[in-house]
């Protein structure tokens, strides 16, 4: 069982490389980048895992201040479990102190859902993480909506956000980052009541 002094591992899921940077599938990276900016850190290569990491603290000074490792796996989405498990073991993070931030097809664009555990809903990053360490980690699900018409899901998630979506994207990424901070400082129930839409 974890306690308040254990570190948290916040994992933004995405694909490495500039060609994927603005894809819907990479919204986890966008949230991780913003959190890194907020704590004044820069991502660098992890020594023990195929990932980029930033270490720091999130939250106000005092008992709500949490030690965090922000991570972006560099393995491609469907192999995320390996790097995340390596980071978990290296930093000695309890599984219930891991938060995966990811895109979610079954939620309207921009809506959030914070939860603990559950299935992968066909998401390859979650599938890989769950296979490596079980399902008992937190998720911040960032809604991207369903593909229009007959567009294949794989094509949709690997396309950039539309110009209409981009108008709101910075605000929505900011809100997702807020939800992570709330989860760490105030717990799951508070984060759910404040951010689940």
PDB file of N, CA and C in Angstrom, residues 8-13 28 31 95-104 107 111-143 176 179-181 183-184 187-189 191-192 195-196:
ATOM      1  N   UNK A   8       5.121   9.959  -7.309  1.00  0.00           N
ATOM      2  CA  UNK A   8       4.121   9.707  -8.340  1.00  0.00           C
ATOM      3  C   UNK A   8       4.815   9.682  -9.697  1.00  0.00           C
ATOM      4  N   UNK A   9       4.356   8.807 -10.567  1.00  0.00           N
ATOM      5  CA  UNK A   9       4.860   8.721 -11.936  1.00  0.00           C
ATOM      6  C   UNK A   9       3.719   9.131 -12.869  1.00  0.00           C
ATOM      7  N   UNK A  10       3.878  10.269 -13.525  1.00  0.00           N
ATOM      8  CA  UNK A  10       2.856  10.779 -14.449  1.00  0.00           C
ATOM      9  C   UNK A  10       3.337  10.485 -15.869  1.00  0.00           C
ATOM     10  N   UNK A  11       2.594   9.654 -16.581  1.00  0.00           N
ATOM     11  CA  UNK A  11       3.014   9.203 -17.902  1.00  0.00           C
ATOM     12  C   UNK A  11       2.111   9.821 -18.969  1.00  0.00           C
ATOM     13  N   UNK A  12       2.671  10.653 -19.812  1.00  0.00           N
ATOM     14  CA  UNK A  12       1.944  11.136 -20.978  1.00  0.00           C
ATOM     15  C   UNK A  12       2.152  10.144 -22.106  1.00  0.00           C
ATOM     16  N   UNK A  13       1.066   9.590 -22.634  1.00  0.00           N
ATOM     17  CA  UNK A  13       1.202   8.606 -23.707  1.00  0.00           C
ATOM     18  C   UNK A  13       1.190   9.285 -25.072  1.00  0.00           C
ATOM     19  N   UNK A  28      -1.393  13.112 -24.627  1.00  0.00           N
ATOM     20  CA  UNK A  28      -0.706  12.820 -23.362  1.00  0.00           C
ATOM     21  C   UNK A  28       0.644  13.512 -23.274  1.00  0.00           C
ATOM     22  N   UNK A  31       0.117  17.246 -22.464  1.00  0.00           N
ATOM     23  CA  UNK A  31      -0.160  17.484 -21.034  1.00  0.00           C
ATOM     24  C   UNK A  31       1.129  17.332 -20.221  1.00  0.00           C
ATOM     25  N   UNK A  95       2.063   1.070  -7.901  1.00  0.00           N
ATOM     26  CA  UNK A  95       1.235   1.122  -9.116  1.00  0.00           C
ATOM     27  C   UNK A  95       0.091   2.131  -8.975  1.00  0.00           C
ATOM     28  N   UNK A  96      -0.472   2.265  -7.774  1.00  0.00           N
ATOM     29  CA  UNK A  96      -1.580   3.225  -7.619  1.00  0.00           C
ATOM     30  C   UNK A  96      -1.094   4.677  -7.552  1.00  0.00           C
ATOM     31  N   UNK A  97       0.217   4.885  -7.717  1.00  0.00           N
ATOM     32  CA  UNK A  97       0.772   6.237  -7.827  1.00  0.00           C
ATOM     33  C   UNK A  97       1.224   6.527  -9.261  1.00  0.00           C
ATOM     34  N   UNK A  98       0.742   5.721 -10.201  1.00  0.00           N
ATOM     35  CA  UNK A  98       1.027   5.951 -11.614  1.00  0.00           C
ATOM     36  C   UNK A  98      -0.231   6.538 -12.262  1.00  0.00           C
ATOM     37  N   UNK A  99      -0.037   7.580 -13.062  1.00  0.00           N
ATOM     38  CA  UNK A  99      -1.143   8.215 -13.777  1.00  0.00           C
ATOM     39  C   UNK A  99      -0.813   8.212 -15.267  1.00  0.00           C
ATOM     40  N   UNK A 100      -1.659   7.565 -16.065  1.00  0.00           N
ATOM     41  CA  UNK A 100      -1.506   7.603 -17.521  1.00  0.00           C
ATOM     42  C   UNK A 100      -2.434   8.678 -18.084  1.00  0.00           C
ATOM     43  N   UNK A 101      -1.880   9.614 -18.828  1.00  0.00           N
ATOM     44  CA  UNK A 101      -2.684  10.653 -19.483  1.00  0.00           C
ATOM     45  C   UNK A 101      -2.769  10.272 -20.957  1.00  0.00           C
ATOM     46  N   UNK A 102      -3.984  10.083 -21.464  1.00  0.00           N
ATOM     47  CA  UNK A 102      -4.127   9.529 -22.815  1.00  0.00           C
ATOM     48  C   UNK A 102      -5.378  10.039 -23.514  1.00  0.00           C
ATOM     49  N   UNK A 103      -5.372   9.890 -24.847  1.00  0.00           N
ATOM     50  CA  UNK A 103      -6.535  10.218 -25.671  1.00  0.00           C
ATOM     51  C   UNK A 103      -7.603   9.148 -25.501  1.00  0.00           C
ATOM     52  N   UNK A 104      -8.869   9.538 -25.615  1.00  0.00           N
ATOM     53  CA  UNK A 104      -9.981   8.602 -25.406  1.00  0.00           C
ATOM     54  C   UNK A 104     -11.059   8.841 -26.474  1.00  0.00           C
ATOM     55  N   UNK A 107     -15.171   9.497 -25.569  1.00  0.00           N
ATOM     56  CA  UNK A 107     -15.589  10.696 -24.843  1.00  0.00           C
ATOM     57  C   UNK A 107     -15.531  11.861 -25.833  1.00  0.00           C
ATOM     58  N   UNK A 111     -13.683  16.652 -23.261  1.00  0.00           N
ATOM     59  CA  UNK A 111     -14.192  16.203 -21.966  1.00  0.00           C
ATOM     60  C   UNK A 111     -13.114  15.355 -21.281  1.00  0.00           C
ATOM     61  N   UNK A 112     -13.115  15.381 -19.964  1.00  0.00           N
ATOM     62  CA  UNK A 112     -12.129  14.620 -19.188  1.00  0.00           C
ATOM     63  C   UNK A 112     -12.820  13.587 -18.319  1.00  0.00           C
ATOM     64  N   UNK A 113     -12.111  12.494 -18.048  1.00  0.00           N
ATOM     65  CA  UNK A 113     -12.545  11.528 -17.036  1.00  0.00           C
ATOM     66  C   UNK A 113     -11.302  11.074 -16.274  1.00  0.00           C
ATOM     67  N   UNK A 114     -11.330  11.275 -14.971  1.00  0.00           N
ATOM     68  CA  UNK A 114     -10.245  10.796 -14.117  1.00  0.00           C
ATOM     69  C   UNK A 114     -10.740   9.528 -13.444  1.00  0.00           C
ATOM     70  N   UNK A 115      -9.952   8.465 -13.492  1.00  0.00           N
ATOM     71  CA  UNK A 115     -10.407   7.207 -12.889  1.00  0.00           C
ATOM     72  C   UNK A 115      -9.220   6.378 -12.429  1.00  0.00           C
ATOM     73  N   UNK A 116      -9.527   5.358 -11.631  1.00  0.00           N
ATOM     74  CA  UNK A 116      -8.515   4.400 -11.170  1.00  0.00           C
ATOM     75  C   UNK A 116      -8.900   3.031 -11.711  1.00  0.00           C
ATOM     76  N   UNK A 117      -7.956   2.378 -12.393  1.00  0.00           N
ATOM     77  CA  UNK A 117      -8.191   1.028 -12.895  1.00  0.00           C
ATOM     78  C   UNK A 117      -9.168   1.004 -14.054  1.00  0.00           C
ATOM     79  N   UNK A 118      -9.550  -0.219 -14.438  1.00  0.00           N
ATOM     80  CA  UNK A 118     -10.493  -0.390 -15.539  1.00  0.00           C
ATOM     81  C   UNK A 118      -9.831  -1.041 -16.735  1.00  0.00           C
ATOM     82  N   UNK A 119     -10.606  -1.151 -17.820  1.00  0.00           N
ATOM     83  CA  UNK A 119     -10.115  -1.787 -19.041  1.00  0.00           C
ATOM     84  C   UNK A 119      -9.304  -0.822 -19.888  1.00  0.00           C
ATOM     85  N   UNK A 120      -8.858  -1.313 -21.056  1.00  0.00           N
ATOM     86  CA  UNK A 120      -8.055  -0.452 -21.934  1.00  0.00           C
ATOM     87  C   UNK A 120      -8.888   0.169 -23.053  1.00  0.00           C
ATOM     88  N   UNK A 121     -10.135  -0.319 -23.242  1.00  0.00           N
ATOM     89  CA  UNK A 121     -11.043   0.251 -24.236  1.00  0.00           C
ATOM     90  C   UNK A 121     -10.414   0.301 -25.634  1.00  0.00           C
ATOM     91  N   UNK A 122      -9.562  -0.690 -25.923  1.00  0.00           N
ATOM     92  CA  UNK A 122      -8.934  -0.749 -27.236  1.00  0.00           C
ATOM     93  C   UNK A 122      -7.756   0.192 -27.424  1.00  0.00           C
ATOM     94  N   UNK A 123      -7.339   0.891 -26.355  1.00  0.00           N
ATOM     95  CA  UNK A 123      -6.215   1.832 -26.460  1.00  0.00           C
ATOM     96  C   UNK A 123      -4.905   1.061 -26.318  1.00  0.00           C
ATOM     97  N   UNK A 124      -4.072   1.109 -27.354  1.00  0.00           N
ATOM     98  CA  UNK A 124      -2.867   0.276 -27.362  1.00  0.00           C
ATOM     99  C   UNK A 124      -1.852   0.637 -26.283  1.00  0.00           C
ATOM    100  N   UNK A 125      -1.783   1.920 -25.928  1.00  0.00           N
ATOM    101  CA  UNK A 125      -0.867   2.318 -24.858  1.00  0.00           C
ATOM    102  C   UNK A 125      -1.288   1.728 -23.513  1.00  0.00           C
ATOM    103  N   UNK A 126      -2.588   1.820 -23.218  1.00  0.00           N
ATOM    104  CA  UNK A 126      -3.102   1.249 -21.968  1.00  0.00           C
ATOM    105  C   UNK A 126      -2.983  -0.271 -21.976  1.00  0.00           C
ATOM    106  N   UNK A 127      -3.250  -0.876 -23.131  1.00  0.00           N
ATOM    107  CA  UNK A 127      -3.166  -2.334 -23.263  1.00  0.00           C
ATOM    108  C   UNK A 127      -1.768  -2.807 -22.884  1.00  0.00           C
ATOM    109  N   UNK A 128      -0.764  -2.107 -23.399  1.00  0.00           N
ATOM    110  CA  UNK A 128       0.626  -2.457 -23.126  1.00  0.00           C
ATOM    111  C   UNK A 128       0.976  -2.242 -21.652  1.00  0.00           C
ATOM    112  N   UNK A 129       0.519  -1.120 -21.074  1.00  0.00           N
ATOM    113  CA  UNK A 129       0.788  -0.861 -19.648  1.00  0.00           C
ATOM    114  C   UNK A 129       0.131  -1.913 -18.772  1.00  0.00           C
ATOM    115  N   UNK A 130      -1.141  -2.240 -19.058  1.00  0.00           N
ATOM    116  CA  UNK A 130      -1.873  -3.211 -18.242  1.00  0.00           C
ATOM    117  C   UNK A 130      -1.242  -4.592 -18.338  1.00  0.00           C
ATOM    118  N   UNK A 131      -0.794  -4.957 -19.532  1.00  0.00           N
ATOM    119  CA  UNK A 131      -0.122  -6.252 -19.710  1.00  0.00           C
ATOM    120  C   UNK A 131       1.154  -6.316 -18.871  1.00  0.00           C
ATOM    121  N   UNK A 132       1.857  -5.184 -18.758  1.00  0.00           N
ATOM    122  CA  UNK A 132       3.126  -5.153 -18.024  1.00  0.00           C
ATOM    123  C   UNK A 132       2.948  -5.099 -16.510  1.00  0.00           C
ATOM    124  N   UNK A 133       1.877  -4.454 -16.028  1.00  0.00           N
ATOM    125  CA  UNK A 133       1.821  -4.230 -14.570  1.00  0.00           C
ATOM    126  C   UNK A 133       0.423  -4.297 -13.971  1.00  0.00           C
ATOM    127  N   UNK A 134      -0.550  -4.803 -14.726  1.00  0.00           N
ATOM    128  CA  UNK A 134      -1.904  -4.875 -14.188  1.00  0.00           C
ATOM    129  C   UNK A 134      -2.635  -3.556 -14.392  1.00  0.00           C
ATOM    130  N   UNK A 135      -3.962  -3.537 -14.094  1.00  0.00           N
ATOM    131  CA  UNK A 135      -4.785  -2.374 -14.433  1.00  0.00           C
ATOM    132  C   UNK A 135      -4.914  -1.313 -13.338  1.00  0.00           C
ATOM    133  N   UNK A 136      -4.239  -1.495 -12.195  1.00  0.00           N
ATOM    134  CA  UNK A 136      -4.560  -0.667 -11.024  1.00  0.00           C
ATOM    135  C   UNK A 136      -3.788   0.640 -10.952  1.00  0.00           C
ATOM    136  N   UNK A 137      -3.765   1.359 -12.058  1.00  0.00           N
ATOM    137  CA  UNK A 137      -3.148   2.686 -12.096  1.00  0.00           C
ATOM    138  C   UNK A 137      -4.233   3.703 -12.466  1.00  0.00           C
ATOM    139  N   UNK A 138      -3.944   4.974 -12.199  1.00  0.00           N
ATOM    140  CA  UNK A 138      -4.903   6.039 -12.522  1.00  0.00           C
ATOM    141  C   UNK A 138      -4.820   6.388 -14.000  1.00  0.00           C
ATOM    142  N   UNK A 139      -5.931   6.899 -14.511  1.00  0.00           N
ATOM    143  CA  UNK A 139      -5.958   7.386 -15.894  1.00  0.00           C
ATOM    144  C   UNK A 139      -6.609   8.766 -15.919  1.00  0.00           C
ATOM    145  N   UNK A 140      -6.060   9.642 -16.719  1.00  0.00           N
ATOM    146  CA  UNK A 140      -6.734  10.884 -17.075  1.00  0.00           C
ATOM    147  C   UNK A 140      -7.058  10.736 -18.555  1.00  0.00           C
ATOM    148  N   UNK A 141      -8.344  10.527 -18.825  1.00  0.00           N
ATOM    149  CA  UNK A 141      -8.814  10.250 -20.192  1.00  0.00           C
ATOM    150  C   UNK A 141      -9.241  11.563 -20.833  1.00  0.00           C
ATOM    151  N   UNK A 142      -8.576  11.913 -21.910  1.00  0.00           N
ATOM    152  CA  UNK A 142      -8.816  13.171 -22.616  1.00  0.00           C
ATOM    153  C   UNK A 142      -9.637  12.858 -23.856  1.00  0.00           C
ATOM    154  N   UNK A 143     -10.878  13.313 -23.892  1.00  0.00           N
ATOM    155  CA  UNK A 143     -11.767  12.967 -24.996  1.00  0.00           C
ATOM    156  C   UNK A 143     -11.322  13.544 -26.326  1.00  0.00           C
ATOM    157  N   UNK A 176      -6.567  19.594 -18.320  1.00  0.00           N
ATOM    158  CA  UNK A 176      -6.122  18.225 -18.041  1.00  0.00           C
ATOM    159  C   UNK A 176      -4.931  18.232 -17.071  1.00  0.00           C
ATOM    160  N   UNK A 179      -6.163  18.794 -13.679  1.00  0.00           N
ATOM    161  CA  UNK A 179      -6.795  17.609 -13.096  1.00  0.00           C
ATOM    162  C   UNK A 179      -5.754  16.658 -12.505  1.00  0.00           C
ATOM    163  N   UNK A 180      -4.586  16.582 -13.142  1.00  0.00           N
ATOM    164  CA  UNK A 180      -3.495  15.754 -12.607  1.00  0.00           C
ATOM    165  C   UNK A 180      -3.027  16.330 -11.269  1.00  0.00           C
ATOM    166  N   UNK A 181      -2.830  17.639 -11.235  1.00  0.00           N
ATOM    167  CA  UNK A 181      -2.382  18.282  -9.992  1.00  0.00           C
ATOM    168  C   UNK A 181      -3.405  18.084  -8.876  1.00  0.00           C
ATOM    169  N   UNK A 183      -5.584  15.601  -8.613  1.00  0.00           N
ATOM    170  CA  UNK A 183      -5.544  14.192  -8.220  1.00  0.00           C
ATOM    171  C   UNK A 183      -4.427  13.945  -7.201  1.00  0.00           C
ATOM    172  N   UNK A 184      -3.256  14.507  -7.453  1.00  0.00           N
ATOM    173  CA  UNK A 184      -2.110  14.280  -6.564  1.00  0.00           C
ATOM    174  C   UNK A 184      -2.298  14.957  -5.217  1.00  0.00           C
ATOM    175  N   UNK A 187      -6.673  13.999  -4.106  1.00  0.00           N
ATOM    176  CA  UNK A 187      -7.231  12.657  -4.189  1.00  0.00           C
ATOM    177  C   UNK A 187      -8.202  12.467  -5.343  1.00  0.00           C
ATOM    178  N   UNK A 188      -8.538  11.203  -5.580  1.00  0.00           N
ATOM    179  CA  UNK A 188      -9.339  10.821  -6.742  1.00  0.00           C
ATOM    180  C   UNK A 188     -10.751  11.407  -6.710  1.00  0.00           C
ATOM    181  N   UNK A 189     -11.435  11.300  -5.585  1.00  0.00           N
ATOM    182  CA  UNK A 189     -12.834  11.765  -5.541  1.00  0.00           C
ATOM    183  C   UNK A 189     -12.939  13.251  -5.841  1.00  0.00           C
ATOM    184  N   UNK A 191     -10.795  15.076  -7.552  1.00  0.00           N
ATOM    185  CA  UNK A 191     -10.466  15.304  -8.968  1.00  0.00           C
ATOM    186  C   UNK A 191     -11.642  14.914  -9.869  1.00  0.00           C
ATOM    187  N   UNK A 192     -12.317  13.822  -9.510  1.00  0.00           N
ATOM    188  CA  UNK A 192     -13.466  13.397 -10.323  1.00  0.00           C
ATOM    189  C   UNK A 192     -14.595  14.420 -10.241  1.00  0.00           C
ATOM    190  N   UNK A 195     -13.466  17.639 -12.227  1.00  0.00           N
ATOM    191  CA  UNK A 195     -13.053  17.618 -13.645  1.00  0.00           C
ATOM    192  C   UNK A 195     -13.817  16.651 -14.534  1.00  0.00           C
ATOM    193  N   UNK A 196     -14.435  15.617 -13.984  1.00  0.00           N
ATOM    194  CA  UNK A 196     -15.136  14.685 -14.871  1.00  0.00           C
ATOM    195  C   UNK A 196     -16.333  15.363 -15.506  1.00  0.00           C
TER     196      UNK A 196
END
